XYZ file of C-alpha atoms in Angstrom:
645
model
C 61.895 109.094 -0.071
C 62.281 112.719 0.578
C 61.016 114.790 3.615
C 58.428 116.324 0.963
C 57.018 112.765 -0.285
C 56.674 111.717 3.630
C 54.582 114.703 4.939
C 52.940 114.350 1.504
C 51.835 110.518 2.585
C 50.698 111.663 5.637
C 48.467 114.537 4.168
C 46.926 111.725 1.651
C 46.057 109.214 5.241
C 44.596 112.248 6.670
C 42.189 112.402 3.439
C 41.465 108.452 3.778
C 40.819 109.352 7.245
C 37.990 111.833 6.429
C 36.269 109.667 3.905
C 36.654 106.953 6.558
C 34.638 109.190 8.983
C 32.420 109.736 6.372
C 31.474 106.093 6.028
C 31.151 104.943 9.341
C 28.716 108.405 9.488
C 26.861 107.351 6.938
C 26.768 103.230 8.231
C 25.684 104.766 11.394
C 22.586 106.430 10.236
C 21.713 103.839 8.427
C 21.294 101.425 11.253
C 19.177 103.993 12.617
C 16.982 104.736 10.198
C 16.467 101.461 9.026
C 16.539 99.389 11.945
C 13.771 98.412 13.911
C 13.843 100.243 18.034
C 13.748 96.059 18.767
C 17.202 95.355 16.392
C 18.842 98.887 18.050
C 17.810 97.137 21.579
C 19.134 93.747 20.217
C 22.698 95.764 18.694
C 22.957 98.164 22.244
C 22.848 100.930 20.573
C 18.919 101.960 21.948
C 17.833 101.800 25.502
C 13.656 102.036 25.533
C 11.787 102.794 27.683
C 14.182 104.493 30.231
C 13.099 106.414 34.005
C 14.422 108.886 35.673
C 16.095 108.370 38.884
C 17.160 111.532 40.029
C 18.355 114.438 38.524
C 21.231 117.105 40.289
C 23.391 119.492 39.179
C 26.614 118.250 37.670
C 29.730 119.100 36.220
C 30.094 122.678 34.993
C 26.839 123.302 35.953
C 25.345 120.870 33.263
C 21.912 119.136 34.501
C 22.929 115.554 35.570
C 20.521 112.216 35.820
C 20.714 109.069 36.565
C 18.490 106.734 34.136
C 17.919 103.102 34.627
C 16.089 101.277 31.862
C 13.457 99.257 32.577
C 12.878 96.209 30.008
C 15.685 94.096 28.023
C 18.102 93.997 30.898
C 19.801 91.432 29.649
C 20.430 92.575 26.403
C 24.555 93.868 26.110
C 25.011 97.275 25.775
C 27.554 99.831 23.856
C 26.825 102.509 26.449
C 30.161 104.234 27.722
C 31.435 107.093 29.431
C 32.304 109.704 27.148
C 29.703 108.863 24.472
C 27.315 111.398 23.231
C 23.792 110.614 23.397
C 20.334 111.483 22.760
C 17.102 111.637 25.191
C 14.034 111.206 23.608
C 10.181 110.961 23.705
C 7.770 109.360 21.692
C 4.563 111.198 22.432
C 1.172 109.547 22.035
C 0.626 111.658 18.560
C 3.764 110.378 17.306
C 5.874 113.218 17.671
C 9.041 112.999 18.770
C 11.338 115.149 20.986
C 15.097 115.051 21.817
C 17.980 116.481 23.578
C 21.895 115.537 23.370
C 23.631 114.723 26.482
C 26.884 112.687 26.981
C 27.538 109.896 29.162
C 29.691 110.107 32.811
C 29.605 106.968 34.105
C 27.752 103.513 32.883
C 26.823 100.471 34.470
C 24.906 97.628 33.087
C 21.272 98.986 33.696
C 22.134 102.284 34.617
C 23.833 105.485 33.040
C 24.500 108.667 34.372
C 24.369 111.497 31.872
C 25.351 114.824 31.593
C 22.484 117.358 29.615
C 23.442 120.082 27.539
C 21.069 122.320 29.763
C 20.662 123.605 33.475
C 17.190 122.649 33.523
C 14.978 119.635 31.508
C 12.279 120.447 29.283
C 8.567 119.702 29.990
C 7.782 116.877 27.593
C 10.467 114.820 29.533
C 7.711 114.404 31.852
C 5.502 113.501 29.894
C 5.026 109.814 27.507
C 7.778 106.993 27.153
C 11.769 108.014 26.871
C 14.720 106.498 25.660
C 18.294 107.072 25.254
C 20.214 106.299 21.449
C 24.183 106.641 21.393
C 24.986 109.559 18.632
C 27.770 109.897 16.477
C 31.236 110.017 18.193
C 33.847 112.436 16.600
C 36.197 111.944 19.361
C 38.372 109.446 18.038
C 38.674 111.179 14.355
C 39.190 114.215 15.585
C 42.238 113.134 17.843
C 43.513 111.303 15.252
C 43.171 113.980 12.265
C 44.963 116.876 15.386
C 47.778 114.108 15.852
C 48.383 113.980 12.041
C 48.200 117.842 12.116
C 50.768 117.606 14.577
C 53.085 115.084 12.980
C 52.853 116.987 8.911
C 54.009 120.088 10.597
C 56.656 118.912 13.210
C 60.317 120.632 12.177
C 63.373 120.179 13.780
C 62.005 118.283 17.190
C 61.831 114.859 17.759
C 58.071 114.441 16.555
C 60.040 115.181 12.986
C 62.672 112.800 13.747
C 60.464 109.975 14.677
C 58.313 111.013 11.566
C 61.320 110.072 8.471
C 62.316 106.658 10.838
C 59.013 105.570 10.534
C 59.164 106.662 7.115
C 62.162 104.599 5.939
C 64.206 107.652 5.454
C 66.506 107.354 8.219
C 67.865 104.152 10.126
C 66.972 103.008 13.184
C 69.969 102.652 15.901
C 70.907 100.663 18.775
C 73.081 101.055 21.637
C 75.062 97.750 22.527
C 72.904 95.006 23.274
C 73.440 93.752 27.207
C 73.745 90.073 27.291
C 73.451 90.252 31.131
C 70.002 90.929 31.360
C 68.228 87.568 31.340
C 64.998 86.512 33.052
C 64.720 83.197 33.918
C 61.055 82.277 33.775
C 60.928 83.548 29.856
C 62.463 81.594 26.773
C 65.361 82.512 24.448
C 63.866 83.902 22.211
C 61.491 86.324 24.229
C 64.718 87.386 26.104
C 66.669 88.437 23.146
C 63.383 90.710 22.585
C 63.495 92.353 25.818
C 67.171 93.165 25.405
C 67.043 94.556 21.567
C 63.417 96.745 23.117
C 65.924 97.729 26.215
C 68.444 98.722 23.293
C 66.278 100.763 21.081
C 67.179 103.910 20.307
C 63.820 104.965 18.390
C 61.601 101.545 17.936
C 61.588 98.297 18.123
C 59.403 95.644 17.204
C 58.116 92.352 19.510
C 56.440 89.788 17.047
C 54.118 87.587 19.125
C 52.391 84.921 17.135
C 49.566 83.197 18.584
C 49.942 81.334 21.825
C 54.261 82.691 22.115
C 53.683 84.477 25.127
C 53.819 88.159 23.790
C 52.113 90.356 26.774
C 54.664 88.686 29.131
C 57.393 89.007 27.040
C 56.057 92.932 26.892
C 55.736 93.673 30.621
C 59.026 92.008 31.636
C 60.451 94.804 29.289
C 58.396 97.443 30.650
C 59.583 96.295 34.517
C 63.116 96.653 33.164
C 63.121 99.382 31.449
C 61.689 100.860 34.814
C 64.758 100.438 36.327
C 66.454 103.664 34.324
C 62.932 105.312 33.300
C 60.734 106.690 36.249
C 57.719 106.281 34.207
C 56.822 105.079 30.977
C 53.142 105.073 28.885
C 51.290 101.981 27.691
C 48.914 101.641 25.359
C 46.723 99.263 23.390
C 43.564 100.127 21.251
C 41.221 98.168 23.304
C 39.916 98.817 26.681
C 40.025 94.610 26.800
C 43.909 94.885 26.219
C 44.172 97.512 28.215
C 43.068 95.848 31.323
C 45.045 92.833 30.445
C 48.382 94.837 30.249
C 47.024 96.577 34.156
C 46.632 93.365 35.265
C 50.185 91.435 34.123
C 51.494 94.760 35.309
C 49.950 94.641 38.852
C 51.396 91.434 39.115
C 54.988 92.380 38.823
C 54.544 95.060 41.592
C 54.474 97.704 39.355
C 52.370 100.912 40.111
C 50.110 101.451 37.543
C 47.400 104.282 37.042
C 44.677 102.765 34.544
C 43.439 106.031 32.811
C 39.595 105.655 31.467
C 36.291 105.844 33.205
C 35.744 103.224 35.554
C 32.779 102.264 33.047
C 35.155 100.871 30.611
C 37.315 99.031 33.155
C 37.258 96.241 34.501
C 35.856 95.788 37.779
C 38.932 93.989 39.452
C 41.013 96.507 38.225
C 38.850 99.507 39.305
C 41.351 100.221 42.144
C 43.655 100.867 39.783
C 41.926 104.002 37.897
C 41.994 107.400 38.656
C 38.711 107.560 40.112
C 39.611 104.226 42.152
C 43.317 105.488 43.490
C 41.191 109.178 43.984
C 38.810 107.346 46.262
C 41.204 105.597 48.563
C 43.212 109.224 49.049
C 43.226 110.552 52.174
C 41.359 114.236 51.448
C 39.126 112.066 49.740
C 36.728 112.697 52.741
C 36.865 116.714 51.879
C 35.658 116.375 48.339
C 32.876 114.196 48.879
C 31.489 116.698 51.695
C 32.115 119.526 49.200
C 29.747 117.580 46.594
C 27.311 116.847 49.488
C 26.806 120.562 50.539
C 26.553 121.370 46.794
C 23.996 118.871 46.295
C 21.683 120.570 49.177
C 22.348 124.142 47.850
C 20.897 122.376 44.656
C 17.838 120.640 45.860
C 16.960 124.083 48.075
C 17.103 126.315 44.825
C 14.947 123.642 42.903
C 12.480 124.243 45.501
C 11.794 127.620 43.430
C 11.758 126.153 40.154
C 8.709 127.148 39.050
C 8.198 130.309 41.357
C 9.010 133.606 39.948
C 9.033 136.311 42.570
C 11.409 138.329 42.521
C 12.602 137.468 46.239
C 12.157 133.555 45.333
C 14.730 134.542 41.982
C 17.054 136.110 44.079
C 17.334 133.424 46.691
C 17.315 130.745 44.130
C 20.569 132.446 42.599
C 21.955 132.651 45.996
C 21.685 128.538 46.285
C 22.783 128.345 42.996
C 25.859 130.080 43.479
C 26.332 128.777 46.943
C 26.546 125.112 45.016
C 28.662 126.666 42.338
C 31.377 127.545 45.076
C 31.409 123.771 46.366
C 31.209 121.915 42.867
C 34.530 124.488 42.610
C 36.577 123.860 45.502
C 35.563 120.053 45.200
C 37.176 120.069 41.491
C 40.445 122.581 42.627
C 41.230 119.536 45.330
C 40.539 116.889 43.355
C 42.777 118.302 40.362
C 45.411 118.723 43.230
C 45.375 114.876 44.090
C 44.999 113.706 40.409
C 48.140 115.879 39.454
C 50.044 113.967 42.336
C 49.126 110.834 41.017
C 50.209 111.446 37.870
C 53.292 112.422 38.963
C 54.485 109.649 41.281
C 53.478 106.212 39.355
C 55.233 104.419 37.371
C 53.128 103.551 34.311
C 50.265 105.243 33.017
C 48.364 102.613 31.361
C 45.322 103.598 28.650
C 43.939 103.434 25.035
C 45.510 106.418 22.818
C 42.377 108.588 22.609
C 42.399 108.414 26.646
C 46.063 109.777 26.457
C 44.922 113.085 25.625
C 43.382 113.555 29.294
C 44.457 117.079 30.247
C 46.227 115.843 32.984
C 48.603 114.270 30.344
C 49.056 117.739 28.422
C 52.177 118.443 29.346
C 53.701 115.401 30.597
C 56.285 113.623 28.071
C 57.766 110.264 28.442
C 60.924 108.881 27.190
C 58.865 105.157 25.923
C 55.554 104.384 24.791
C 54.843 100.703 24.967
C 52.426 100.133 22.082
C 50.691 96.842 22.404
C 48.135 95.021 19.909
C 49.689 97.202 16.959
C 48.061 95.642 14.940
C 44.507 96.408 15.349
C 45.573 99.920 15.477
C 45.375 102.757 12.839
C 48.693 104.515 12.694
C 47.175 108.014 13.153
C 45.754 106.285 16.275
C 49.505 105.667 17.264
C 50.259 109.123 16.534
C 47.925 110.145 19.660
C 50.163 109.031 22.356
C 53.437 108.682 20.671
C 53.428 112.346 20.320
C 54.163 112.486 23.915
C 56.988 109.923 23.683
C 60.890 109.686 22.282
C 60.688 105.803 21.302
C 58.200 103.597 20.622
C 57.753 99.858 21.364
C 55.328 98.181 19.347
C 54.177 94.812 20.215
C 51.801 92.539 17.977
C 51.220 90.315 15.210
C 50.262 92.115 11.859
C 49.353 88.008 10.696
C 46.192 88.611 13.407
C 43.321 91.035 13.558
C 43.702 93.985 11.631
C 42.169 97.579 12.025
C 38.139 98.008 11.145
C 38.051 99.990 8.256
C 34.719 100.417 7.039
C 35.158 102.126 3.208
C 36.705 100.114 1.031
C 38.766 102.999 -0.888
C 40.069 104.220 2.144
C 41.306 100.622 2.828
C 42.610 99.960 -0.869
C 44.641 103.538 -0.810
C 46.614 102.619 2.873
C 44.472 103.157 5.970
C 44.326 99.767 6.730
C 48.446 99.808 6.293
C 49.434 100.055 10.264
C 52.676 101.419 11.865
C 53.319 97.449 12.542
C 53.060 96.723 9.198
C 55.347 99.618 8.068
C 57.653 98.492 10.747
C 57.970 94.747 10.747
C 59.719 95.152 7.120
C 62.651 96.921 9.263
C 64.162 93.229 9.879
C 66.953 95.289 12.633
C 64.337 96.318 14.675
C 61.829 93.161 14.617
C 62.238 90.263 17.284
C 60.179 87.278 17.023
C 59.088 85.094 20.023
C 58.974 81.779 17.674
C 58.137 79.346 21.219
C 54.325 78.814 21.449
C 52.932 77.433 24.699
C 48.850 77.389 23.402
C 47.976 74.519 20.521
C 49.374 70.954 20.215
C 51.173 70.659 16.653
C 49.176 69.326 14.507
C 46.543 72.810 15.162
C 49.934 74.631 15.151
C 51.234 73.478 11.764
C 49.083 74.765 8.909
C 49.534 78.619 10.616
C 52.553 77.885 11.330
C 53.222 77.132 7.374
C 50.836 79.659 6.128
C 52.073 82.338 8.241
C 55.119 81.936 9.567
C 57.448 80.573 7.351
C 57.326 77.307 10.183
C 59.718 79.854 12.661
C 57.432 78.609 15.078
C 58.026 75.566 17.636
C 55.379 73.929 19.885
C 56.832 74.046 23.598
C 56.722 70.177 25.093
C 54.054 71.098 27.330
C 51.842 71.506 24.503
C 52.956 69.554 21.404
C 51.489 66.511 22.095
C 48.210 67.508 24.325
C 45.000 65.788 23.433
C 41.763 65.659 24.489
C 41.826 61.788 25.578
C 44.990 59.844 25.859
C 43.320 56.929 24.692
C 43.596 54.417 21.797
C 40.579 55.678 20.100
C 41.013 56.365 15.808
C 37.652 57.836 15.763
C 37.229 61.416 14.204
C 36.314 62.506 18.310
C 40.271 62.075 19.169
C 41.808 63.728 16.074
C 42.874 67.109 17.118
C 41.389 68.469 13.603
C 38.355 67.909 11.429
C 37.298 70.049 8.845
C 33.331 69.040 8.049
C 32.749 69.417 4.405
C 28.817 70.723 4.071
C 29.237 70.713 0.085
C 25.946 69.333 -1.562
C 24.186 69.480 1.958
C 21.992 72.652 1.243
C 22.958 74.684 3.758
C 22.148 77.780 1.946
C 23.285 80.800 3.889
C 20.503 83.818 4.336
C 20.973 87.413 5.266
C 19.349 89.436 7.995
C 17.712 92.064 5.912
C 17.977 94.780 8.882
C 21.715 93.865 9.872
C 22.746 92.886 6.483
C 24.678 89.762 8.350
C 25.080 86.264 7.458
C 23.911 83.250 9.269
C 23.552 79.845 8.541
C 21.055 77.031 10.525
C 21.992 74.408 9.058
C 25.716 74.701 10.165
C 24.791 75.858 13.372
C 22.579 72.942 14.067
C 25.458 70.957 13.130
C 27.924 72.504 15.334
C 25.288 71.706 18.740
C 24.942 67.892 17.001
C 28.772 67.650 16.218
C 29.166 68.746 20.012
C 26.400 66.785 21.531
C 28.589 63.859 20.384
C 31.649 64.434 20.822
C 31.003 65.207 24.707
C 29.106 61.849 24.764
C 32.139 60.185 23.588
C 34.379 62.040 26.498
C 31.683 61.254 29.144
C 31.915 57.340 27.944
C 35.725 57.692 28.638
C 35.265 58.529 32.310
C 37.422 61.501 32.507
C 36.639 63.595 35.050
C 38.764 66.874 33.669
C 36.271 69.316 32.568
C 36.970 70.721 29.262
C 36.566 74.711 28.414
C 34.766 75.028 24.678
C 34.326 78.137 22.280
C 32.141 78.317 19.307
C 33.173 81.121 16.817
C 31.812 82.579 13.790
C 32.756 85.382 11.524
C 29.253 86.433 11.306
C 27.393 88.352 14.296
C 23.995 87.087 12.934
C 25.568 83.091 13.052
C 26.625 84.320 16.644
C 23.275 85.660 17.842
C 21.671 82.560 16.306
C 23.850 80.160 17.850
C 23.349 81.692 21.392
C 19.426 82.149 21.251
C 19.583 78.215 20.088
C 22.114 77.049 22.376
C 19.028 76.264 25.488
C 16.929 74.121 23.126
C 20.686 71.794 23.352
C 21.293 69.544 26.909
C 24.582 69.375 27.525
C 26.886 67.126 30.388
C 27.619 70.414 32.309
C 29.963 68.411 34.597
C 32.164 68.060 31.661
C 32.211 71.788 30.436
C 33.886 74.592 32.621
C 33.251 77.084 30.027
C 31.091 77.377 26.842
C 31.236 80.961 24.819
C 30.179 81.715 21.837
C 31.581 84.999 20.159
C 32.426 86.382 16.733
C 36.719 86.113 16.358
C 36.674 89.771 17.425
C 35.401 88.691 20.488
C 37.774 86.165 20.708
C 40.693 87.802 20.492
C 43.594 86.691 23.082
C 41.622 83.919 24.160
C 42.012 80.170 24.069
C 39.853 77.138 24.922
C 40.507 73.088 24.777
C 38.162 72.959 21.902
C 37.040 75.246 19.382
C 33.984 74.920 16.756
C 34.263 77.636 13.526
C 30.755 78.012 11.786
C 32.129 79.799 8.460
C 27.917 80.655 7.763
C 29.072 81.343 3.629
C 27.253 78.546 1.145
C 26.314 79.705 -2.020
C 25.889 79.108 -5.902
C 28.547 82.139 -7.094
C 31.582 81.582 -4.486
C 30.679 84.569 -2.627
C 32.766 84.653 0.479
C 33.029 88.293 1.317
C 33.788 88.526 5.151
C 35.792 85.447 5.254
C 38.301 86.610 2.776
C 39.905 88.554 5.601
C 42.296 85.834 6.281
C 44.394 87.844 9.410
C 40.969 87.242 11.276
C 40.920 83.224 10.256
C 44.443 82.947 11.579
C 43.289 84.299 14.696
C 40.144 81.834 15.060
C 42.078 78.633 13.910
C 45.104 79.496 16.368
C 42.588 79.857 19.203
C 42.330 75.978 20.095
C 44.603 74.108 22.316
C 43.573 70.545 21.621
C 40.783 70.176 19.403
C 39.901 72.369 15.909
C 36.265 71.830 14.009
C 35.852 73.736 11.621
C 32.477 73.413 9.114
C 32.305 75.108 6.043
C 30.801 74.864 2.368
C 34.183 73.915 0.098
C 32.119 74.584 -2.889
C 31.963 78.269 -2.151
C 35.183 78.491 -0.063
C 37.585 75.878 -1.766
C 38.922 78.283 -4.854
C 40.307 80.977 -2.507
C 43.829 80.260 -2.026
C 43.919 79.522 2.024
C 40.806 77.574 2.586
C 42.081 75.217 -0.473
C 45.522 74.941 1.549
C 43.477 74.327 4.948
C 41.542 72.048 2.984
C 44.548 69.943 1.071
C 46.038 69.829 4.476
C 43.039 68.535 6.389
C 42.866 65.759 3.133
C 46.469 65.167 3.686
C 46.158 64.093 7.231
C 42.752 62.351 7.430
C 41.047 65.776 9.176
C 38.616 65.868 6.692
C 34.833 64.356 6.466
C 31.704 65.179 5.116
C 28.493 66.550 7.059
C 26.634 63.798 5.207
C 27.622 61.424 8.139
C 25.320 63.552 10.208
C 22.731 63.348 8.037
C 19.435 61.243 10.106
């Protein structure tokens, strides 16, 4: 492939990526204009009604408020700093008024937002408001400027990384060092930290489920410490993020999470820029800088609606007399933020944070890239711009990007950098020890997916729920429950155009009710940690508003979530239930055809696997008949007619 054909690839993703924009626009207004205000409370994409706390003058000189709402406070919410909103009133004639703001900080009742305006308009004060998240650009538009970046690099390293990646140069290695061994990890995940350590451009760690990749991940990052002052690390989920802080912390490493505190978590708050800015010692100077600027404020609102020419004047002088705080506050603050930049060792984000200006013109010799596979290569791009090598880390057999238009997936947006990558067999290590799922939950992934590379470590092989002579379906570690001929017919929400099925999940709280009947008769005393997972959001939200009408032996649960497998995601519990929600006449099986995500949700038990599905509609697609033969094969498999009353 020629230097012409790879910028010309590029140029076609940055096309996908625009009609990709163009659907998740057009999804988005959608669930706005068809959806109830009660579903857009229910999906946390509405808060209504809201009050006004307070209201100062903020950040360059925008109009800032606090906002708490005031009913469905329990409801989860997709409120974060950085998104753009949109205030609003519903009058009593109907009419309705709005203005755009974006979002500073967020806590779980409470926002504080930036207006685009010095001053709010009348008919905030007057009938019910709410807030709805808009839109946000951000994330295409740093991805389509990265791609800009990468079509026209020329004779730099950018270029250079650009044909690797492309297949039209080879990736190199210096000499591997045997010496470097550490003695907590396996074989396998040390001969991945030195070929990372060797790397000239990239290098690939393949972590299967349960093999111990972030550890593998920051063990190289500690090492590779030892000749870089500082490297960057990213992942494409605040959730990973935090994980990656955290393992990092742990080690002894410095580490400056980058994000609003908002989207971090709050152990690791200390940690972000706003935290480590708080515990400095000039700290002290800033916040009475903001203080003085916050009375200059309050005295020049005095003459808010007095319009004297002496009142103007002096209004202007409190005005300005705040602008001259807000300014020195922000001069010391950059001064403190630039010093922490400088002197930690990892700077630890998501790749759209990475474009902070206080990152502009920093470079680093490694970016540590982990989840790859849930990332968009243009969303790679961001940060790796920055870098000279890149170190990806995932598992391109588990979730995949969200990619919401079906041509753009079908023409190679969904394609990621890991999947370009992992075909480079020189620059791919797999950790092939997993210390999560006994063997027999292990095996069908194992054969599906991974050629059977992987082994089951001793401490896990042979776990079970009950070491006891039992041959009841309760103490196999798999049953698949066969709902064929049952009629449970799936329906549709016709708001959220999502699945859900009550006659599966009634099954799942029966299945459950006595199974943990069966452990209580046993007399263990070790309290076992369950998950429930569906594909579906609407199974999800059925299962949880259902789950209280359900008494369960709480001495013998430590945990009980429910979650889509998105939600799941790096998690693990002794038992797992799957609710696969699709039962119908034509074989329709849409979402669950996405079989990265089922490897993720069957690989996410450690001892126990019950899974319930319709083989009618499921059993002609290729890896549900497999799944199927092999639950057959091994006595896994019953019907939900034994349920039946």
């Amino acid at each position: 492939m020629s230097d012409t054909s790879a910028i010309l690839r590029l140029k076609k993703l940055k096309q996908l990526l625009i009609i990709e924009r163009e659907e998740d626009y057009y999804q988005y207004k959608e669930q706005f204009l068809k959806a109830s205000i009660e579903n857009r409370r229910k999906n946390g994409v509405t808060w209504y009604p809201i009050k006004i706390n307070s209201e100062e003058l903020g950040y360059a000189d925008l109009l800032q408020l606090e906002v708490e709402r005031t009913t469905h406070i329990d409801f989860a919410h997709q409120f974060g700093s950085g998104k753009n909103i949109t205030l609003f009133s519903n009058q009593n004639n109907n009419q309705t008024f709005e203005i755009n703001g974006t979002i500073k900080a967020s806590q779980k009742n409470k926002l504080k937002i930036l207006i685009h305006s010095d001053e709010l308009p009348d008919w905030c004060y007057e009938g019910k408001l709410g807030i709805n998240i808009q839109f946000d650009d951000n994330s295409y538009n740093e991805m389509q400027k990265a791609l800009d970046e990468v079509i026209k690099a020329d004779n730099n390293r950018v270029a250079e990384l650009r044909e690797i990646l492309e297949g039209n140069a080879a990736f190199t290695f210096n000499k591997i060092d045997e010496t470097i061994i550490v003695p907590q990890l396996n074989l396998s995940q040390n001969r991945a930290i030195r070929k990372t350590l060797a790397a000239n451009e990239v290098s690939v760690i393949h972590g299967p489920p349960g093999t111990g990749k972030t550890t593998t991940l920051v063990n190289a990052i500690r090492i590779c410490l030892q000749a870089e002052s500082q490297v960057l690390v990213c992942a494409p989920t605040n959730t990973a993020v935090d994980l990656l802080t955290e393992k990092l912390l742990e080690l002894g490493i410095t580490v400056l999470r980058l994000g609003h505190p908002a989207r971090i978590s709050e152990d690791l708050i200390k940690s972000s820029v706003d935290g480590q800015l708080q515990q400095h010692k000039n700290f002290h100077e800033i916040k009475n800088l903001r203080k003085n600027a916050e009375e200059y404020f309050k005295m020049a609102g005095k003459y808010k609606r007095v319009f004297g020419k002496e009142d103007a004047q002096q209004r202007t002088a409190f005005y300005t007399e705040a602008k001259n705080c807000l300014r020195e506050a922000r001069l010391l603050e950059d001064y403190i933020i630039d010093d922490l930049f400088n002197n930690v060792q990892v700077i630890c984000c998501t790749p759209v944070a990475s474009t902070n200006r206080a990152l502009n013109k920093k470079r680093f010799n490694t970016l540590f890239f982990d989840e790859a596979s849930q990332a968009l290569e243009p969303m790679v791009w961001i940060p790796l711009l920055k870098c000279k090598r890149l170190v990806l880390s995932g598992d391109h057999f588990q979730l995949p990007p969200v990619v919401k238009n079906l041509q753009a997936q079908k023409e190679g947006l969904g394609e990621t950098l890991l999947d370009r990558c992992i075909k480079f067999e020189n620059a791919v290590s797999l950790l092939n020890k997993q210390y999560r799922m006994n063997s027999p939950i292990m095996t069908f992934s194992n054969s599906y997916f991974y050629n059977n590379e992987l082994q089951a470590d001793d401490t896990v092989k042979d776990s079970v729920l009950a070491d006891v002579d039992d041959e009841s379906f309760f103490n196999k570690p798999i049953e698949f429950i066969d709902t064929a001929g049952c009629s449970f017919d799936e329906a549709q929400n016709p708001e959220t155009l999502s699945s859900y099925n009550t006659g599966e999940g009634n099954l799942v709280f029966k299945h459950l009710t006595q199974l943990l009947n069966w452990y209580t008769q046993l007399n263990y005393t070790t309290a076992i940690d369950i998950g429930v997972i569906s594909p579906y959001k609407e199974q999800v939200n059925w299962l949880k508003e259902n789950r209280t009408e359900h008494e369960f032996p709480s001495e013998k649960i430590s945990e009980f979530r429910i979650k889509t497998i998105d939600g799941f995601q790096g998690e693990e519990c002794d038992i797992i239930y799957i609710s696969l929600v699709r039962s119908n006449t034509e074989q329709q099986i849409g979402f669950l055809s996405d079989i990265r995500r089922m490897n993720v949700a069957i690989t996410r038990a450690k001892k126990k696997l019950v899974i319930i599905g319709d083989s009618a509609t499921i059993g002609n697609h290729p890896f549900y008949k497999s799944f199927i033969d092999y639950c057959e094969k091994n006595n896994y498999y019953r019907s939900a007619w034994e349920f039946s009353e």
